[in-house]
Every structure is written in structure tokens, then in C-alpha cells.
Amino acid sequence: MAKIIDGKQISKEVRAEIAAECAALKEKGIVPGLAVIIVGTDPASQVYVRNKKKACEEVGFHSEVYELPEETTEAELLALVERLNGDSAIHGILVQLPLPKHLDDKIIIDHIDPEKDVDAFHPVNVGKIMIGDYDFLPCTPAGVMVLLEKSGVDVSGKECVVVGRSNIVGKPQAMLLLHANGTVTVCHSRTKNLAEVTRRADILVAAVGKADFITGDMVKEGAVVIDVGMNRRADGKLTGDVDFATVEPKVSLITPVPGGVGPMTITMLLRNTLTSAKRHAGVL
Ligand code: GUN
């Protein structure tokens, strides 16, 4: 029987630390500020943005949400990003993805001031992650690292297997595990004998985007399994990339979905915004 990693509880603890730091900064007249931009009416994105605003309020941050219509032009969106780049009350700018098809994510992200890029999506920040000189940590992979640390998992020297190579999760996750001295393998849709590779993992991170993709026969006895997946079943229920029923009995530690990695992502966004506010105020 595996021990369940309680992402909700760990997230609560980290958010309490952030709230305490925010209160101390307020004494110095500094209020961390996050601006979130959403274009269009994608229901999942609307929920994420609402949760980000709520999380900001709970820790005492200033937050601004810009809900722009679907037909917003690139020029209009860039003008807003430029304005927020120059707004001293805003320390973090997040453009919710995916954007409508007529807008190019890359062009928009490239215009965010790297010092306010709390998603760590700007090429400057991606490069910094590569060399281990972080300003901002990529939110989901950073959340995974905190879950491992708070669960007493020492990554150093371990066989770490990341399944998935996205720019948002898989690639930066591999880098963070490598910086923590893990021996890291990244698998993807063209990997041959995937189960053979995943069975080597002491720490397995699943970031594939396919429900129940990792099954019990693909994991080693006693492994630590982190499920980054957020898939909707036909009945609307949220489910991960790991087939919990067959994997859980074999492993030592596992994150559930929901309640594992998910709550940590916004927590890391808050932490990046706090870092940015401190850096802008010259107190870091
Ligand atoms: N859409 C889904 N996840 C994310 C995220 O972490 N950041 C942004 N900007 N958009 C997202």
C-alpha cells in the first residue's frame, strides 16, 4: 500500500508561508501584484483564472484579471502586455494558454518582460532554467519538486523517468530533477519499450496527457510516482495519467488526481510572484 502525497495539505502549508511573507512585505509598503490575461471563453481556462485570482486574494496579493473578447487582435493584446510591463504595481504577468488560434503564443510570451514572467515561459527564463540560474521556477515542475522534498524523497542519485516532453512540464521537469542530481531519462511517444524504461524508475513523473496511461506493470515495486495528468473522463470527472488502481498497490508514494500536483501549480505561481515583488523592491 502506497502512502498518498497530499498536495492539498502541502499546498496549504506553502501558501501559509507565502501569506506570512506577504504580510511582512506589506509592513514595508510592498504589495505583490499579479495580472492575469484571458482571451476568449474557454471554460477550463476560466476556471483556472478564477482559481488564480482567489489564491492571490487568500495570500494578500493584489490581483488584476483582464478578460478580453475572442476577437482581440495581436496588437491589442501586445499593447496590454506592454502597459503591464511598465506598471510598477504588477510584478507578475500571466497570459492564460491556450490562446485563440489567430494569436501566436510565442509572439505574446516573447513580449512579456522576463522579470515579470512568473510562468517562466519566456526564452530568457527557459535558458536560465537550463543552466540552473533560476529567477522563476516553472510552476508545475517546481510544484513536483516541493512535493518530493516535503515527502522526504531525496532525488540525488535516483533513477528518474519523466514521461512526456512538453515545454511546460516534461522538459523543465527533467532539468529540475537533473539539478537535484537525479539520473534522468525523458520518454515520449517514439520511445521504444517504454515499460522497460519506466520500470527502471525510482521516481516516475507522468506528464503525458492520456488518462490511465501508466499501468501497474510499468512501475517498479516501491517506486515514487508523481501524476501530472489532468484529463477529463466522459462523465466529467478529473483523472490523471496514472492508472491509480493498478499502480498504487505496488509503489511506496503516489500523488492522487485531483489533490496531488494540481494545487501546487498555483502555489508556485504565487511564490514566483512573491519573488518578483521582492526583487523589484530590492529586498532579495
Ligand atoms: N494553461 C494551462 N496551464 C497553464 C499555465 O501554467 N500557465 C499559463 N499561462 N497557461 C496555462
CSV table of C-alpha atoms and ligand atoms in Angstrom, one decimal:
chain,number,residue,atom,x,y,z
A,1,MET,CA,0.0,0.0,0.0
A,2,ALA,CA,1.4,3.3,-1.0
A,3,LYS,CA,1.4,6.5,1.1
A,4,ILE,CA,-0.6,9.2,-0.6
A,5,ILE,CA,1.2,12.5,-1.1
A,6,ASP,CA,-1.4,15.1,0.0
A,7,GLY,CA,-0.8,18.0,-2.5
A,8,LYS,CA,-3.7,20.0,-0.9
A,9,GLN,CA,-2.2,19.9,2.5
A,10,ILE,CA,1.4,20.7,1.3
A,11,SER,CA,0.0,23.5,-0.8
A,12,LYS,CA,-1.8,24.9,2.2
A,13,GLU,CA,1.4,24.9,4.2
A,14,VAL,CA,3.4,26.6,1.5
A,15,ARG,CA,0.6,29.2,0.9
A,16,ALA,CA,0.6,30.0,4.6
A,17,GLU,CA,4.4,30.7,4.4
A,18,ILE,CA,3.7,32.9,1.4
A,19,ALA,CA,0.9,34.8,3.2
A,20,ALA,CA,3.2,35.4,6.1
A,21,GLU,CA,5.9,36.8,3.8
A,22,CYS,CA,3.4,38.9,2.1
A,23,ALA,CA,2.2,40.4,5.4
A,24,ALA,CA,5.8,41.2,6.3
A,25,LEU,CA,6.3,42.9,2.9
A,26,LYS,CA,3.2,45.0,3.4
A,27,GLU,CA,4.8,46.5,6.5
A,28,LYS,CA,7.4,47.8,4.1
A,29,GLY,CA,4.8,49.2,1.7
A,30,ILE,CA,5.3,46.4,-0.8
A,31,VAL,CA,2.2,44.5,-2.2
A,32,PRO,CA,2.9,41.7,-4.6
A,33,GLY,CA,0.7,42.1,-7.7
A,34,LEU,CA,-0.2,39.6,-10.4
A,35,ALA,CA,-2.0,40.3,-13.6
A,36,VAL,CA,-3.8,37.5,-15.5
A,37,ILE,CA,-5.0,37.9,-19.0
A,38,ILE,CA,-7.5,35.6,-20.6
A,39,VAL,CA,-8.7,35.8,-24.2
A,40,GLY,CA,-11.9,34.2,-25.2
A,41,THR,CA,-14.3,32.0,-23.2
A,42,ASP,CA,-12.7,28.6,-22.9
A,43,PRO,CA,-14.5,27.2,-19.8
A,44,ALA,CA,-11.4,25.3,-18.4
A,45,SER,CA,-9.3,28.4,-18.7
A,46,GLN,CA,-12.0,30.5,-17.0
A,47,VAL,CA,-11.9,28.1,-14.0
A,48,TYR,CA,-8.1,28.3,-13.8
A,49,VAL,CA,-8.1,32.1,-14.0
A,50,ARG,CA,-10.8,32.3,-11.3
A,51,ASN,CA,-8.7,30.0,-9.1
A,52,LYS,CA,-5.6,32.1,-9.6
A,53,LYS,CA,-7.4,35.3,-8.6
A,54,LYS,CA,-8.9,33.6,-5.5
A,55,ALA,CA,-5.4,32.2,-4.5
A,56,CYS,CA,-4.0,35.8,-4.8
A,57,GLU,CA,-6.7,37.2,-2.6
A,58,GLU,CA,-6.2,34.5,0.1
A,59,VAL,CA,-2.5,35.2,0.5
A,60,GLY,CA,-2.9,39.0,0.4
A,61,PHE,CA,-1.7,39.8,-3.1
A,62,HIS,CA,-3.0,42.5,-5.4
A,63,SER,CA,-4.5,40.8,-8.5
A,64,GLU,CA,-5.9,42.1,-11.8
A,65,VAL,CA,-7.8,39.9,-14.3
A,66,TYR,CA,-8.2,41.0,-17.9
A,67,GLU,CA,-10.9,39.2,-19.7
A,68,LEU,CA,-10.6,40.0,-23.4
A,69,PRO,CA,-13.0,39.0,-26.1
A,70,GLU,CA,-12.2,36.1,-28.5
A,71,GLU,CA,-11.7,38.6,-31.4
A,72,THR,CA,-8.9,40.5,-29.6
A,73,THR,CA,-6.1,41.4,-32.1
A,74,GLU,CA,-2.5,40.7,-31.6
A,75,ALA,CA,-1.8,44.4,-31.5
A,76,GLU,CA,-4.4,44.9,-28.7
A,77,LEU,CA,-3.0,42.1,-26.6
A,78,LEU,CA,0.6,43.2,-27.1
A,79,ALA,CA,-0.5,46.8,-26.1
A,80,LEU,CA,-1.9,45.4,-22.8
A,81,VAL,CA,1.2,43.3,-22.1
A,82,GLU,CA,3.4,46.4,-22.8
A,83,ARG,CA,1.3,48.5,-20.4
A,84,LEU,CA,1.6,45.9,-17.6
A,85,ASN,CA,5.3,45.6,-18.3
A,86,GLY,CA,5.5,49.2,-17.3
A,87,ASP,CA,3.1,49.1,-14.3
A,88,SER,CA,5.0,49.2,-11.0
A,89,ALA,CA,2.1,47.7,-9.1
A,90,ILE,CA,2.3,44.5,-11.2
A,91,HIS,CA,5.2,42.0,-10.5
A,92,GLY,CA,3.8,39.1,-12.4
A,93,ILE,CA,2.1,38.8,-15.8
A,94,LEU,CA,0.4,35.6,-16.9
A,95,VAL,CA,-1.3,35.1,-20.2
A,96,GLN,CA,-3.6,32.1,-19.9
A,97,LEU,CA,-3.0,29.5,-22.6
A,98,PRO,CA,-4.2,28.2,-24.9
A,99,LEU,CA,-4.9,31.5,-26.8
A,100,PRO,CA,-7.4,31.6,-29.7
A,101,LYS,CA,-6.0,30.2,-32.9
A,102,HIS,CA,-5.4,33.6,-34.6
A,103,LEU,CA,-3.0,34.6,-31.8
A,104,ASP,CA,0.6,33.2,-31.7
A,105,ASP,CA,1.6,32.2,-28.1
A,106,LYS,CA,5.2,32.6,-28.9
A,107,ILE,CA,4.9,36.3,-30.1
A,108,ILE,CA,2.9,37.2,-27.0
A,109,ILE,CA,5.1,35.4,-24.5
A,110,ASP,CA,8.2,37.0,-26.0
A,111,HIS,CA,6.8,40.4,-25.2
A,112,ILE,CA,6.3,39.8,-21.5
A,113,ASP,CA,9.2,41.4,-19.5
A,114,PRO,CA,11.3,38.3,-18.5
A,115,GLU,CA,11.4,39.9,-15.0
A,116,LYS,CA,7.6,39.6,-14.7
A,117,ASP,CA,7.3,36.3,-16.5
A,118,VAL,CA,6.0,34.3,-13.5
A,119,ASP,CA,5.1,31.3,-15.7
A,120,ALA,CA,8.8,31.1,-16.7
A,121,PHE,CA,7.8,30.6,-20.3
A,122,HIS,CA,9.9,33.4,-21.8
A,123,PRO,CA,13.0,32.1,-23.7
A,124,VAL,CA,15.3,34.1,-21.3
A,125,ASN,CA,13.8,32.2,-18.3
A,126,VAL,CA,13.8,28.9,-20.2
A,127,GLY,CA,17.5,29.4,-20.8
A,128,LYS,CA,18.1,30.3,-17.2
A,129,ILE,CA,16.4,27.0,-16.1
A,130,MET,CA,18.7,25.1,-18.4
A,131,ILE,CA,21.8,26.5,-16.7
A,132,GLY,CA,20.3,26.2,-13.2
A,133,ASP,CA,20.3,30.0,-12.6
A,134,TYR,CA,16.7,30.5,-11.8
A,135,ASP,CA,14.7,33.7,-11.4
A,136,PHE,CA,11.4,32.0,-11.8
A,137,LEU,CA,10.8,28.2,-11.5
A,138,PRO,CA,8.4,26.7,-14.0
A,139,CYS,CA,5.2,26.3,-11.8
A,140,THR,CA,4.2,22.6,-12.3
A,141,PRO,CA,7.7,21.1,-12.3
A,142,ALA,CA,8.6,23.3,-9.3
A,143,GLY,CA,5.5,22.0,-7.5
A,144,VAL,CA,6.6,18.4,-8.2
A,145,MET,CA,10.0,19.2,-6.6
A,146,VAL,CA,8.3,20.6,-3.5
A,147,LEU,CA,6.1,17.6,-3.2
A,148,LEU,CA,9.1,15.3,-3.3
A,149,GLU,CA,11.1,17.4,-0.8
A,150,LYS,CA,8.2,17.6,1.7
A,151,SER,CA,7.6,13.9,1.4
A,152,GLY,CA,11.2,13.2,2.3
A,153,VAL,CA,12.3,11.9,-1.1
A,154,ASP,CA,15.9,12.6,-1.9
A,155,VAL,CA,16.4,12.8,-5.7
A,156,SER,CA,20.2,12.6,-5.6
A,157,GLY,CA,21.5,9.6,-7.5
A,158,LYS,CA,18.0,8.2,-8.2
A,159,GLU,CA,16.8,6.9,-11.5
A,160,CYS,CA,14.2,9.5,-12.5
A,161,VAL,CA,12.0,8.9,-15.6
A,162,VAL,CA,9.8,11.6,-17.0
A,163,VAL,CA,7.2,10.5,-19.4
A,164,GLY,CA,6.3,13.5,-21.7
A,165,ARG,CA,8.5,16.2,-23.3
A,166,SER,CA,6.3,19.3,-23.3
A,167,ASN,CA,7.9,22.7,-22.9
A,168,ILE,CA,5.6,23.4,-19.9
A,169,VAL,CA,6.2,20.2,-18.0
A,170,GLY,CA,8.4,17.4,-19.4
A,171,LYS,CA,11.5,19.3,-20.4
A,172,PRO,CA,11.7,21.7,-17.4
A,173,GLN,CA,10.9,18.8,-15.1
A,174,ALA,CA,13.8,16.8,-16.4
A,175,MET,CA,16.1,19.9,-15.8
A,176,LEU,CA,14.9,20.4,-12.2
A,177,LEU,CA,15.5,16.6,-11.4
A,178,LEU,CA,18.9,16.8,-13.1
A,179,HIS,CA,19.8,19.9,-11.0
A,180,ALA,CA,18.8,17.9,-7.9
A,181,ASN,CA,21.4,15.3,-9.0
A,182,GLY,CA,18.9,12.7,-10.4
A,183,THR,CA,19.8,10.4,-13.2
A,184,VAL,CA,17.2,11.5,-15.7
A,185,THR,CA,15.6,9.8,-18.7
A,186,VAL,CA,12.9,11.5,-20.8
A,187,CYS,CA,10.4,9.3,-22.6
A,188,HIS,CA,7.9,10.3,-25.3
A,189,SER,CA,5.6,8.9,-28.0
A,190,ARG,CA,8.5,7.5,-30.0
A,191,THR,CA,10.3,5.8,-27.1
A,192,LYS,CA,10.8,2.1,-27.8
A,193,ASN,CA,10.0,-0.4,-25.0
A,194,LEU,CA,8.5,2.3,-22.8
A,195,ALA,CA,7.5,-0.1,-20.0
A,196,GLU,CA,11.1,-1.3,-19.8
A,197,VAL,CA,12.3,2.2,-19.2
A,198,THR,CA,9.6,3.2,-16.8
A,199,ARG,CA,10.2,0.1,-14.7
A,200,ARG,CA,13.7,1.3,-14.0
A,201,ALA,CA,12.4,4.4,-12.3
A,202,ASP,CA,12.9,5.1,-8.6
A,203,ILE,CA,10.9,8.3,-9.3
A,204,LEU,CA,8.4,8.3,-12.2
A,205,VAL,CA,6.8,11.5,-13.4
A,206,ALA,CA,3.9,11.1,-15.7
A,207,ALA,CA,3.1,14.1,-17.9
A,208,VAL,CA,1.6,12.5,-21.0
A,209,GLY,CA,-1.9,13.9,-21.1
A,210,LYS,CA,-3.6,10.5,-21.5
A,211,ALA,CA,-5.9,9.0,-18.9
A,212,ASP,CA,-4.7,5.9,-17.1
A,213,PHE,CA,-1.6,5.6,-19.4
A,214,ILE,CA,0.8,4.3,-16.8
A,215,THR,CA,-0.3,0.9,-15.6
A,216,GLY,CA,0.8,-1.3,-12.7
A,217,ASP,CA,3.1,-3.4,-15.0
A,218,MET,CA,5.0,-0.3,-15.9
A,219,VAL,CA,6.3,0.6,-12.4
A,220,LYS,CA,8.9,-0.9,-10.1
A,221,GLU,CA,7.9,-2.1,-6.6
A,222,GLY,CA,8.4,0.7,-4.1
A,223,ALA,CA,8.8,3.5,-6.7
A,224,VAL,CA,7.7,7.1,-6.1
A,225,VAL,CA,5.0,8.0,-8.7
A,226,ILE,CA,4.0,11.6,-9.5
A,227,ASP,CA,1.0,12.1,-11.7
A,228,VAL,CA,0.9,15.5,-13.5
A,229,GLY,CA,-2.0,14.4,-15.7
A,230,MET,CA,-5.3,16.4,-15.7
A,231,ASN,CA,-7.7,14.5,-18.0
A,232,ARG,CA,-11.5,14.7,-18.1
A,233,ARG,CA,-13.4,11.5,-18.3
A,234,ALA,CA,-16.6,11.3,-20.4
A,235,ASP,CA,-18.5,11.7,-17.1
A,236,GLY,CA,-16.7,15.0,-16.4
A,237,LYS,CA,-14.5,13.6,-13.6
A,238,LEU,CA,-10.9,14.6,-13.4
A,239,THR,CA,-8.4,11.8,-13.8
A,240,GLY,CA,-4.6,11.6,-14.1
A,241,ASP,CA,-2.1,9.8,-16.4
A,242,VAL,CA,-1.6,7.0,-13.9
A,243,ASP,CA,-4.0,4.1,-13.5
A,244,PHE,CA,-4.2,4.5,-9.8
A,245,ALA,CA,-6.0,1.2,-9.1
A,246,THR,CA,-3.1,-1.0,-10.5
A,247,VAL,CA,-0.2,1.3,-9.7
A,248,GLU,CA,-0.9,2.3,-6.1
A,249,PRO,CA,-0.6,-1.2,-4.6
A,250,LYS,CA,2.9,-1.6,-6.0
A,251,VAL,CA,4.6,1.8,-5.1
A,252,SER,CA,5.8,3.5,-2.0
A,253,LEU,CA,4.5,7.0,-2.6
A,254,ILE,CA,1.9,8.3,-5.1
A,255,THR,CA,0.1,11.6,-5.9
A,256,PRO,CA,-3.7,11.4,-6.4
A,257,VAL,CA,-5.6,13.3,-9.1
A,258,PRO,CA,-7.2,15.5,-8.0
A,259,GLY,CA,-5.4,16.7,-4.9
A,260,GLY,CA,-1.8,16.0,-5.9
A,261,VAL,CA,0.2,18.1,-8.2
A,262,GLY,CA,-2.7,20.4,-9.3
A,263,PRO,CA,-2.9,22.5,-6.1
A,264,MET,CA,0.8,23.1,-6.2
A,265,THR,CA,0.9,24.7,-9.6
A,266,ILE,CA,-0.9,27.9,-8.4
A,267,THR,CA,1.1,27.8,-5.2
A,268,MET,CA,4.3,28.0,-7.2
A,269,LEU,CA,2.8,30.9,-9.3
A,270,LEU,CA,2.2,32.7,-6.0
A,271,ARG,CA,5.8,32.0,-5.0
A,272,ASN,CA,7.2,33.3,-8.3
A,273,THR,CA,5.1,36.5,-7.9
A,274,LEU,CA,6.4,37.0,-4.4
A,275,THR,CA,10.0,36.5,-5.6
A,276,SER,CA,9.4,39.1,-8.3
A,277,ALA,CA,7.9,41.6,-5.9
A,278,LYS,CA,10.9,41.2,-3.6
A,279,ARG,CA,13.3,41.5,-6.5
A,280,HIS,CA,11.6,44.6,-7.9
A,281,ALA,CA,11.7,46.2,-4.4
A,282,GLY,CA,15.4,45.4,-4.0
A,283,VAL,CA,14.8,43.2,-0.9
A,284,LEU,CA,16.0,39.9,-2.4
B,1,GUN,N1,-2.8,26.9,-19.2
B,1,GUN,C1,-2.7,25.7,-18.6
B,1,GUN,N2,-1.7,25.8,-17.7
B,1,GUN,C2,-1.1,27.0,-17.8
B,1,GUN,C3,-0.1,27.6,-17.1
B,1,GUN,O1,0.6,27.0,-16.2
B,1,GUN,N3,0.2,28.9,-17.5
B,1,GUN,C4,-0.5,29.5,-18.5
B,1,GUN,N4,-0.1,30.8,-18.8
B,1,GUN,N5,-1.5,28.9,-19.1
B,1,GUN,C5,-1.8,27.7,-18.8
